[in-house]
Structure formats: C-alpha cells, structure tokens
Short mmCIF file of C-alpha atoms and ligand atoms in Angstrom, two decimals:
data_model
loop_
_atom_site.label_atom_id
_atom_site.label_comp_id
_atom_site.label_asym_id
_atom_site.label_seq_id
_atom_site.Cartn_x
_atom_site.Cartn_y
_atom_site.Cartn_z
CA MET A 239 9.26 7.55 -25.55
CA GLU A 240 6.04 9.09 -26.81
CA SER A 241 2.94 8.38 -24.78
CA PRO A 242 0.19 6.53 -26.67
CA PHE A 243 -2.43 8.44 -24.64
CA LYS A 244 -4.05 11.74 -25.54
CA ALA A 245 -2.39 14.70 -23.83
CA ASP A 246 -5.55 15.78 -22.01
CA ILE A 247 -6.71 12.54 -20.38
CA LEU A 248 -6.02 13.90 -16.89
CA LYS A 249 -6.88 17.50 -17.67
CA GLY A 250 -7.86 19.49 -14.59
CA GLN A 251 -7.05 16.70 -12.15
CA VAL A 252 -4.83 17.02 -9.11
CA ALA A 253 -2.51 14.18 -8.15
CA PHE A 254 -0.54 13.71 -4.94
CA VAL A 255 2.46 11.38 -5.24
CA THR A 256 4.45 10.16 -2.24
CA GLY A 257 8.02 9.34 -3.20
CA GLY A 258 7.48 11.57 -6.24
CA GLY A 259 10.97 13.06 -6.14
CA SER A 260 12.75 10.18 -7.81
CA GLY A 261 12.46 6.91 -9.72
CA ILE A 262 9.03 5.50 -10.46
CA GLY A 263 7.22 8.15 -8.40
CA PHE A 264 8.88 10.94 -10.37
CA GLU A 265 8.01 9.45 -13.75
CA ILE A 266 4.39 8.92 -12.70
CA SER A 267 4.29 12.58 -11.58
CA ARG A 268 5.84 13.66 -14.87
CA GLN A 269 3.50 11.64 -17.07
CA PHE A 270 0.44 12.67 -15.06
CA GLY A 271 1.58 16.29 -15.52
CA LYS A 272 2.19 15.84 -19.24
CA HIS A 273 -1.35 14.51 -19.54
CA GLY A 274 -2.97 17.52 -17.91
CA ALA A 275 -2.77 16.97 -14.14
CA SER A 276 -1.30 19.27 -11.52
CA VAL A 277 1.01 17.41 -9.20
CA ALA A 278 2.06 17.60 -5.56
CA ILE A 279 5.06 15.45 -4.71
CA MET A 280 6.01 14.40 -1.20
CA GLY A 281 9.36 13.21 0.08
CA ARG A 282 11.77 13.46 2.98
CA ARG A 283 14.64 15.24 1.25
CA ARG A 284 14.08 18.92 0.44
CA GLN A 285 16.80 19.14 -2.22
CA VAL A 286 15.49 16.08 -4.08
CA LEU A 287 12.01 17.60 -4.06
CA ASP A 288 13.26 20.99 -5.26
CA ASP A 289 15.16 19.43 -8.15
CA ALA A 290 12.17 17.31 -9.11
CA VAL A 291 9.76 20.25 -8.98
CA SER A 292 12.13 22.34 -11.16
CA ALA A 293 12.33 19.51 -13.68
CA LEU A 294 8.53 19.15 -13.76
CA GLN A 295 7.98 22.89 -14.07
CA SER A 296 10.51 23.09 -16.91
CA GLU A 297 8.14 20.81 -18.85
CA GLY A 298 5.23 23.17 -18.17
CA ILE A 299 3.75 21.05 -15.37
CA GLN A 300 2.12 22.70 -12.37
CA ALA A 301 3.97 21.11 -9.48
CA ILE A 302 4.76 21.66 -5.83
CA GLY A 303 7.04 19.75 -3.45
CA LEU A 304 6.07 19.06 0.14
CA ASP A 305 8.46 17.53 2.61
CA GLY A 306 7.28 14.98 5.08
CA ASP A 307 7.60 11.38 6.24
CA VAL A 308 4.73 8.98 5.53
CA ARG A 309 5.50 7.33 8.88
CA LYS A 310 4.27 10.44 10.69
CA ARG A 311 0.54 10.92 10.69
CA GLU A 312 0.91 14.65 11.38
CA ASP A 313 3.14 15.01 8.30
CA ALA A 314 0.60 13.14 6.17
CA SER A 315 -2.23 15.32 7.36
CA ARG A 316 -0.22 18.56 6.94
CA VAL A 317 1.08 17.93 3.42
CA LEU A 318 -2.29 16.76 2.11
CA GLU A 319 -3.91 19.89 3.52
CA GLU A 320 -1.21 22.06 1.95
CA ALA A 321 -1.74 20.40 -1.44
CA PHE A 322 -5.51 20.79 -1.14
CA LYS A 323 -5.16 24.46 -0.23
CA HIS A 324 -2.75 25.07 -3.10
CA PHE A 325 -4.70 23.33 -5.87
CA GLY A 326 -8.23 23.48 -4.42
CA LYS A 327 -8.92 19.77 -4.68
CA LEU A 328 -7.37 16.31 -4.77
CA ASP A 329 -8.35 13.57 -7.22
CA ILE A 330 -5.55 11.02 -7.20
CA LEU A 331 -3.27 9.69 -4.46
CA VAL A 332 -0.27 7.62 -5.52
CA ASN A 333 1.56 5.82 -2.71
CA GLY A 334 5.05 5.41 -4.10
CA ALA A 335 7.16 6.00 -1.00
CA ALA A 336 8.99 2.85 0.05
CA GLY A 337 12.01 1.71 1.99
CA ASN A 338 14.28 -1.14 1.07
CA PHE A 339 17.66 -2.76 1.59
CA LEU A 340 19.10 -6.22 1.24
CA ALA A 341 19.27 -8.19 4.48
CA SER A 342 19.13 -11.85 5.37
CA PRO A 343 16.58 -12.75 8.07
CA GLU A 344 19.31 -13.45 10.61
CA ASP A 345 20.91 -10.04 10.01
CA LEU A 346 17.60 -8.17 10.14
CA SER A 347 16.51 -6.89 13.52
CA PRO A 348 12.82 -6.80 14.35
CA ASN A 349 13.12 -3.02 14.16
CA GLY A 350 14.56 -3.30 10.65
CA LEU A 351 11.51 -5.28 9.59
CA LYS A 352 9.20 -2.88 11.39
CA THR A 353 10.85 0.13 9.74
CA VAL A 354 9.98 -1.12 6.25
CA LEU A 355 6.47 -2.14 7.31
CA ASP A 356 6.04 1.33 8.81
CA ILE A 357 7.03 3.05 5.56
CA ASP A 358 5.42 0.76 2.98
CA SER A 359 2.34 -0.67 4.67
CA VAL A 360 1.41 1.63 7.54
CA GLY A 361 2.60 4.65 5.52
CA THR A 362 0.34 3.68 2.63
CA PHE A 363 -2.64 3.25 4.95
CA THR A 364 -1.88 6.51 6.75
CA MET A 365 -1.82 8.47 3.50
CA CYS A 366 -5.06 6.82 2.33
CA HIS A 367 -6.68 7.48 5.68
CA GLU A 368 -5.70 11.16 5.76
CA ALA A 369 -6.57 11.70 2.07
CA LEU A 370 -10.05 10.23 2.27
CA LYS A 371 -11.84 13.46 3.08
CA TYR A 372 -10.36 15.10 -0.03
CA LEU A 373 -10.77 12.12 -2.36
CA LYS A 374 -14.45 11.87 -1.45
CA LYS A 375 -14.86 15.33 -2.95
CA GLY A 376 -12.75 14.58 -6.03
CA LYS A 377 -14.27 15.30 -9.42
CA GLY A 378 -12.20 12.84 -11.39
CA PRO A 379 -13.38 10.36 -13.99
CA SER A 380 -15.63 8.79 -11.40
CA THR A 381 -17.40 10.77 -8.69
CA GLY A 382 -14.84 9.72 -6.13
CA GLY A 383 -11.09 9.85 -6.52
CA LEU A 384 -8.46 7.23 -7.16
CA ILE A 385 -5.74 5.62 -5.07
CA LEU A 386 -2.78 3.83 -6.65
CA ASN A 387 -0.49 1.81 -4.40
CA ILE A 388 2.92 0.89 -5.76
CA SER A 389 3.63 -2.69 -4.77
CA ALA A 390 6.06 -5.41 -5.92
CA THR A 391 6.07 -9.05 -7.03
CA LEU A 392 8.61 -10.25 -4.44
CA HIS A 393 5.98 -11.81 -2.21
CA TYR A 394 4.20 -13.86 -4.91
CA THR A 395 6.83 -16.50 -4.34
CA ALA A 396 9.70 -15.70 -1.95
CA SER A 397 12.71 -13.52 -2.56
CA TRP A 398 16.17 -13.78 -1.07
CA TYR A 399 17.06 -11.04 1.47
CA GLN A 400 13.65 -9.42 1.09
CA ILE A 401 11.62 -10.85 3.97
CA HIS A 402 10.81 -7.33 5.21
CA VAL A 403 9.69 -5.92 1.86
CA SER A 404 7.82 -9.07 0.90
CA ALA A 405 5.81 -8.88 4.11
CA ALA A 406 5.28 -5.13 3.66
CA LYS A 407 4.08 -5.36 0.06
CA ALA A 408 1.81 -8.33 0.84
CA ALA A 409 0.14 -6.02 3.36
CA VAL A 410 -0.05 -3.23 0.77
CA ASP A 411 -1.87 -5.54 -1.67
CA SER A 412 -4.27 -6.53 1.07
CA ILE A 413 -4.90 -2.88 1.95
CA THR A 414 -5.58 -2.21 -1.75
CA ARG A 415 -8.27 -4.89 -1.88
CA SER A 416 -9.90 -3.94 1.43
CA LEU A 417 -10.10 -0.24 0.57
CA ALA A 418 -11.32 -1.04 -2.93
CA LEU A 419 -14.18 -2.96 -1.35
CA GLU A 420 -15.00 -0.49 1.39
CA TRP A 421 -14.35 2.88 -0.26
CA GLY A 422 -15.50 1.70 -3.67
CA THR A 423 -18.83 0.82 -2.10
CA ASP A 424 -19.18 3.84 0.17
CA TYR A 425 -17.51 6.65 -1.78
CA ASP A 426 -17.01 5.49 -5.38
CA ILE A 427 -13.26 5.70 -4.84
CA ARG A 428 -11.25 3.21 -6.89
CA VAL A 429 -8.22 1.67 -5.21
CA ASN A 430 -5.70 -0.20 -7.34
CA GLY A 431 -2.07 -1.17 -7.25
CA ILE A 432 0.81 -1.57 -9.66
CA ALA A 433 3.47 -4.22 -9.09
CA PRO A 434 6.59 -3.28 -11.04
CA GLY A 435 9.28 -5.78 -11.88
CA PRO A 436 12.93 -4.73 -11.94
CA ILE A 437 12.99 -1.19 -13.33
CA GLN A 438 16.21 0.39 -14.49
CA ASP A 439 17.58 3.66 -13.10
CA THR A 440 15.59 3.57 -9.88
CA PRO A 441 16.76 3.84 -6.26
CA GLY A 442 15.28 0.35 -5.78
CA MET A 443 17.48 -1.19 -8.48
CA ARG A 444 20.54 0.62 -7.20
CA LYS A 445 19.91 -0.83 -3.75
CA LEU A 446 18.65 -4.31 -4.66
CA ALA A 447 20.76 -5.12 -7.68
CA PRO A 448 23.94 -3.12 -7.30
CA ALA A 449 26.38 -3.34 -10.21
CA GLU A 450 28.40 -5.89 -8.22
CA MET A 451 25.44 -8.31 -8.30
CA GLN A 452 24.39 -7.85 -11.90
CA SER A 453 25.64 -10.30 -14.47
CA ASP A 454 24.26 -9.90 -17.95
CA VAL A 455 20.67 -9.27 -16.85
CA SER A 456 20.63 -5.61 -17.84
CA ARG A 457 21.92 -6.49 -21.30
CA ASP A 458 19.41 -9.31 -21.82
CA ASP A 459 16.76 -8.28 -24.31
CA ARG A 460 14.32 -11.16 -23.83
CA LEU A 461 10.96 -10.00 -22.47
CA LEU A 462 11.10 -11.95 -19.23
CA ARG A 463 14.70 -11.00 -18.50
CA LYS A 464 15.06 -7.39 -19.52
CA LEU A 465 14.68 -4.44 -17.21
CA GLY A 466 11.62 -2.25 -17.43
CA LYS A 467 11.60 1.52 -17.60
CA THR A 468 9.92 3.96 -15.27
CA TRP A 469 7.90 4.95 -18.37
CA ASP A 470 6.31 1.46 -18.43
CA ILE A 471 5.01 1.93 -14.90
CA ALA A 472 3.83 5.47 -15.59
CA MET A 473 1.83 4.26 -18.62
CA ALA A 474 0.09 1.65 -16.46
CA ALA A 475 -0.66 4.37 -13.91
CA LEU A 476 -2.09 6.60 -16.65
CA TYR A 477 -4.35 3.80 -17.85
CA LEU A 478 -5.63 3.16 -14.33
CA ALA A 479 -6.09 6.90 -13.65
CA SER A 480 -7.85 7.64 -16.92
CA ASP A 481 -11.43 6.92 -17.94
CA ALA A 482 -10.12 3.79 -19.67
CA GLY A 483 -9.65 2.27 -16.22
CA LYS A 484 -12.92 3.43 -14.70
CA PHE A 485 -14.22 -0.11 -14.10
CA VAL A 486 -10.95 -1.39 -12.64
CA ASN A 487 -11.05 -1.58 -8.85
CA GLY A 488 -9.18 -3.68 -6.30
CA THR A 489 -6.60 -5.06 -8.68
CA THR A 490 -2.82 -4.90 -8.57
CA MET A 491 -1.55 -4.78 -12.11
CA ILE A 492 1.76 -6.57 -12.64
CA VAL A 493 4.02 -4.63 -14.98
CA ASP A 494 7.16 -6.72 -15.29
CA GLY A 495 7.21 -8.39 -18.71
CA GLY A 496 6.31 -11.66 -16.98
CA HIS A 497 9.53 -11.61 -14.93
CA TRP A 498 7.99 -12.98 -11.71
CA LEU A 499 6.84 -16.12 -13.51
CA SER A 500 10.35 -17.06 -14.49
CA LYS A 501 12.57 -19.54 -12.76
CA PRO A 502 15.99 -20.64 -13.99
CA ARG A 503 15.57 -23.10 -16.85
CA TYR A 504 17.11 -26.42 -15.82
CA ILE A 505 17.04 -28.08 -19.23
CA ALA A 506 17.74 -26.36 -22.53
CA LYS A 507 14.67 -26.07 -24.75
CA GLU A 508 15.98 -28.38 -27.48
CA GLU A 509 16.79 -31.06 -24.95
CA VAL A 510 13.24 -31.06 -23.59
CA LYS A 511 11.82 -32.38 -26.84
CA ASN A 512 14.33 -35.23 -27.01
CA LEU A 513 14.00 -36.07 -23.36
CA SER A 514 10.23 -36.08 -23.63
CA ARG A 515 10.39 -38.58 -26.50
CA VAL A 516 12.71 -40.85 -24.53
CA VAL A 517 10.45 -40.73 -21.46
CA GLU A 518 7.31 -41.41 -23.54
CA LYS A 519 8.97 -44.36 -25.25
CA LYS A 520 10.03 -45.80 -21.91
CA SER A 521 6.57 -45.43 -20.39
CA ARG A 522 4.96 -47.13 -23.41
CA LYS A 523 7.10 -50.17 -22.70
CA SER A 524 5.03 -50.46 -19.56
CA PRO A 525 7.55 -52.18 -17.24
CA VAL A 526 4.92 -53.53 -14.84
CA GLY A 527 2.94 -55.16 -17.59
CA ILE A 528 0.10 -52.67 -17.80
CA PRO A 529 -0.98 -52.21 -21.43
CA SER A 530 0.12 -48.77 -22.63
CA SER A 531 -3.48 -47.97 -23.62
CA LYS A 532 -4.42 -48.17 -19.90
CA LEU A 533 -1.65 -45.83 -18.75
N1 LIG B 502 20.53 -4.22 6.78
C1 LIG B 502 19.95 -4.60 7.93
N2 LIG B 502 19.24 -3.74 8.73
C2 LIG B 502 19.14 -2.48 8.32
C3 LIG B 502 19.73 -2.01 7.12
C4 LIG B 502 20.46 -2.94 6.35
N3 LIG B 502 21.03 -2.61 5.19
N4 LIG B 502 19.42 -0.68 6.99
C5 LIG B 502 18.68 -0.34 8.06
N5 LIG B 502 18.50 -1.41 8.86
C6 LIG B 502 17.79 -1.45 10.14
C7 LIG B 502 18.58 -0.66 11.15
O1 LIG B 502 19.61 -1.42 11.71
C8 LIG B 502 17.51 -0.29 12.16
O2 LIG B 502 17.22 -1.37 13.02
P1 LIG B 502 17.87 -1.39 14.55
O3 LIG B 502 17.33 -0.18 15.24
O4 LIG B 502 17.35 -2.68 15.15
O5 LIG B 502 19.35 -1.37 14.37
C9 LIG B 502 16.27 -0.10 11.29
O6 LIG B 502 16.54 -0.79 10.05
C10 LIG B 502 16.01 1.36 11.00
O7 LIG B 502 17.16 1.90 10.39
P2 LIG B 502 17.34 3.49 10.25
O8 LIG B 502 18.58 3.72 9.42
O9 LIG B 502 17.24 4.14 11.57
O10 LIG B 502 16.03 3.87 9.43
P3 LIG B 502 15.74 5.17 8.59
O11 LIG B 502 14.36 5.53 8.91
O12 LIG B 502 16.79 6.19 8.73
O13 LIG B 502 15.85 4.62 7.09
C11 LIG B 502 15.51 2.82 5.55
C12 LIG B 502 14.88 3.79 6.52
C13 LIG B 502 16.38 1.87 6.32
C14 LIG B 502 14.42 2.01 4.85
C15 LIG B 502 16.39 3.55 4.52
O14 LIG B 502 16.97 2.63 3.67
C16 LIG B 502 15.61 4.56 3.72
O15 LIG B 502 15.41 5.65 4.18
N6 LIG B 502 15.14 4.22 2.53
C17 LIG B 502 14.32 5.08 1.68
C18 LIG B 502 14.70 4.99 0.27
C19 LIG B 502 14.61 3.61 -0.29
O16 LIG B 502 14.88 2.62 0.36
N7 LIG B 502 14.29 3.50 -1.55
C20 LIG B 502 14.17 2.24 -2.23
C21 LIG B 502 12.76 1.98 -2.54
S1 LIG B 502 12.56 0.39 -3.32
#
C-alpha cells in the first residue's frame, strides 16, 4: 500500500529498531527508511538480520544489522555505540523486540514469566537507558529524540495463556509514561507507545494464533474482527515520529481496529430491539405498584 505521508518526513534522521529483522519491527524499519531515515536494526539471529538488511538496501534504504540481546546490558550499550559511530547520531529508538508463547499459569514456571519480563520490560528499559546519551543529542523534529515502545492490548482486560506478556506489556506502558514525564521534562525527548492488535504475517500471530486455533477470524472483514497489517503499525509509527506527532508524549496509541473492545455478542442485534421492547413493556406494568412515571 502507498504511504499517505510525504517521502521526506524523516529525512536525515537515524532510527534504531530492536526486533527490526522481522514482523512489525521490520515494516517500521522499512517505512522509516522509505521516508528518509537511515536505520539500524538489532536482533539475536545474524541470518535474519542479514536478510532484512539486504531487503532494506534493495529499496535504497541505508541500513545496518547489529546482533545482540536486549536482555544483556553490554549488548545494548555496544550496538547503540556501533550505530552511533556508523551514522553519526541517533534520533529515534523503537523497542520492538519481544518474547512470547502460549502457556497457562500452571504450566508457566516463574523463570518463564521472568524471561518474558526480561525481554519486553527490562529489555525496553535497558535500551532506553543506554540510548539516552545519544537521544539527548538528537536533532529530530524536536530538540530531543523519540522513543517508541511496542506494546499490546492483552493487559487492558485479561487474556488466556498470556499472563507473562500481559504483565510485561503493562510494565512497558508504565515505563512509557514515566520516561515521557521525566525525559520529556529534562531532555525534550518524547516517549510513546503503540499497542497493535492481531497483525497478520508476524511471528507473534504465528505463535499466538497458530493455524490450528484460527477459525474464520482471518477471513472476517469486519473492522473489529479482521487482522491488521504491519503497514498499519508502521503508519502509526511514522505519524508519531514525524512533526505531525510533535505534541504527543506519554501515550500508547492503540492500532487494532477496536479489537480489544470486543467481546463475543451474546444476543443477535435484531433480537436486542425486540427484547428491549418486551423488557420495557414489562417494567411499565410496574409489578410492585409503583407508577411507571416514578420508575
Ligand atoms: N511454555 C511454557 N514455558 C516456556 C515456553 C512455553 N511454550 N517456552 C519457554 N518457556 C520457559 C522455559 O521453560 C524456561 O523456563 P524454565 O527454566 O523454568 O524451564 C523459560 O521460559 C526460558 O526459556 P528458554 O527457552 O531458555 O528462553 P530463551 O531465552 O531461549 O527464549 C523465549 C525466549 C522463550 C521468549 C522464546 O520464545 C523466544 O526467543 N522468543 C523470541 C521471539 C518471539 O517470541 N517473538 C514473538 C513476539 S510477539
């Protein structure tokens, strides 16, 4: 799909994307690159990074791949320094690296929970912490740089087999708000999040909604039921990273077509009207003798 944004909205900027080798992180890297940014992507698997960098470069994007694990502070510090040395500055940090799997609470060991918290929550903080010295010097749309944390909507209610990720993403959202307050005040750095709904063709979907579990959801075309595209998330990221988003700080933008609001519908729409009439009629009869005007 064509981007609705001008091709130069991120011209001259340098973005660093963790988890940039695949899925949502890759598409954000690609769209940032297509809108003028140079991009450093970080991941654990060298081959995935190499393939992603080749794909980005084939579209004329200046890109490098740096391998490291966001759980290791020394990796975070090393790759950020390498990116800074390569491009000469750093304007945008996108925390897209995440870990996930389906597990019921009784099958999840405390270490399983900790592993996801370490990647998603502590990893996000570690990257922010190590990137601060570069983002302070950023010359992006504002005088400071920008941080974008990829979150989720799982924890707004509760999600089956996702206790670990729900806890981890709740912490990510909290980190987003705290850093937005503190670093927005002290360094003019904006810190925002994006909470994607179910997005097709991502490692997350392959793990959380394997073909065996999908019924007709992926074929459903209604807004609240259909799957999003990585493009949808990348467009939200572009908005937040561009001048258009320069007054947005401390928010986590939900990009899910309204999916998280939806619960299974117990009564068909047509029946609601009829049922409502019946209930109203009954209540007007006022069984305990109270005049209907007083009800
Ligand atoms: N169900 C229950 N527990 C699980 C599990 C599963 N499917 N997968 C891993 N765990 C537990 C392990 O049992 C272990 O706990 P233990 O030591 O008490 O046994 C703990 O999690 C760590 O597992 P390990 O395989 O050593 O971690 P890792 O660092 O190699 O891998 C993961 C991290 C588990 C998050 C792995 O899925 C991963 O690397 N994911 C990255 C990609 C990804 O998930 N993308 C989707 C993003 S939405």
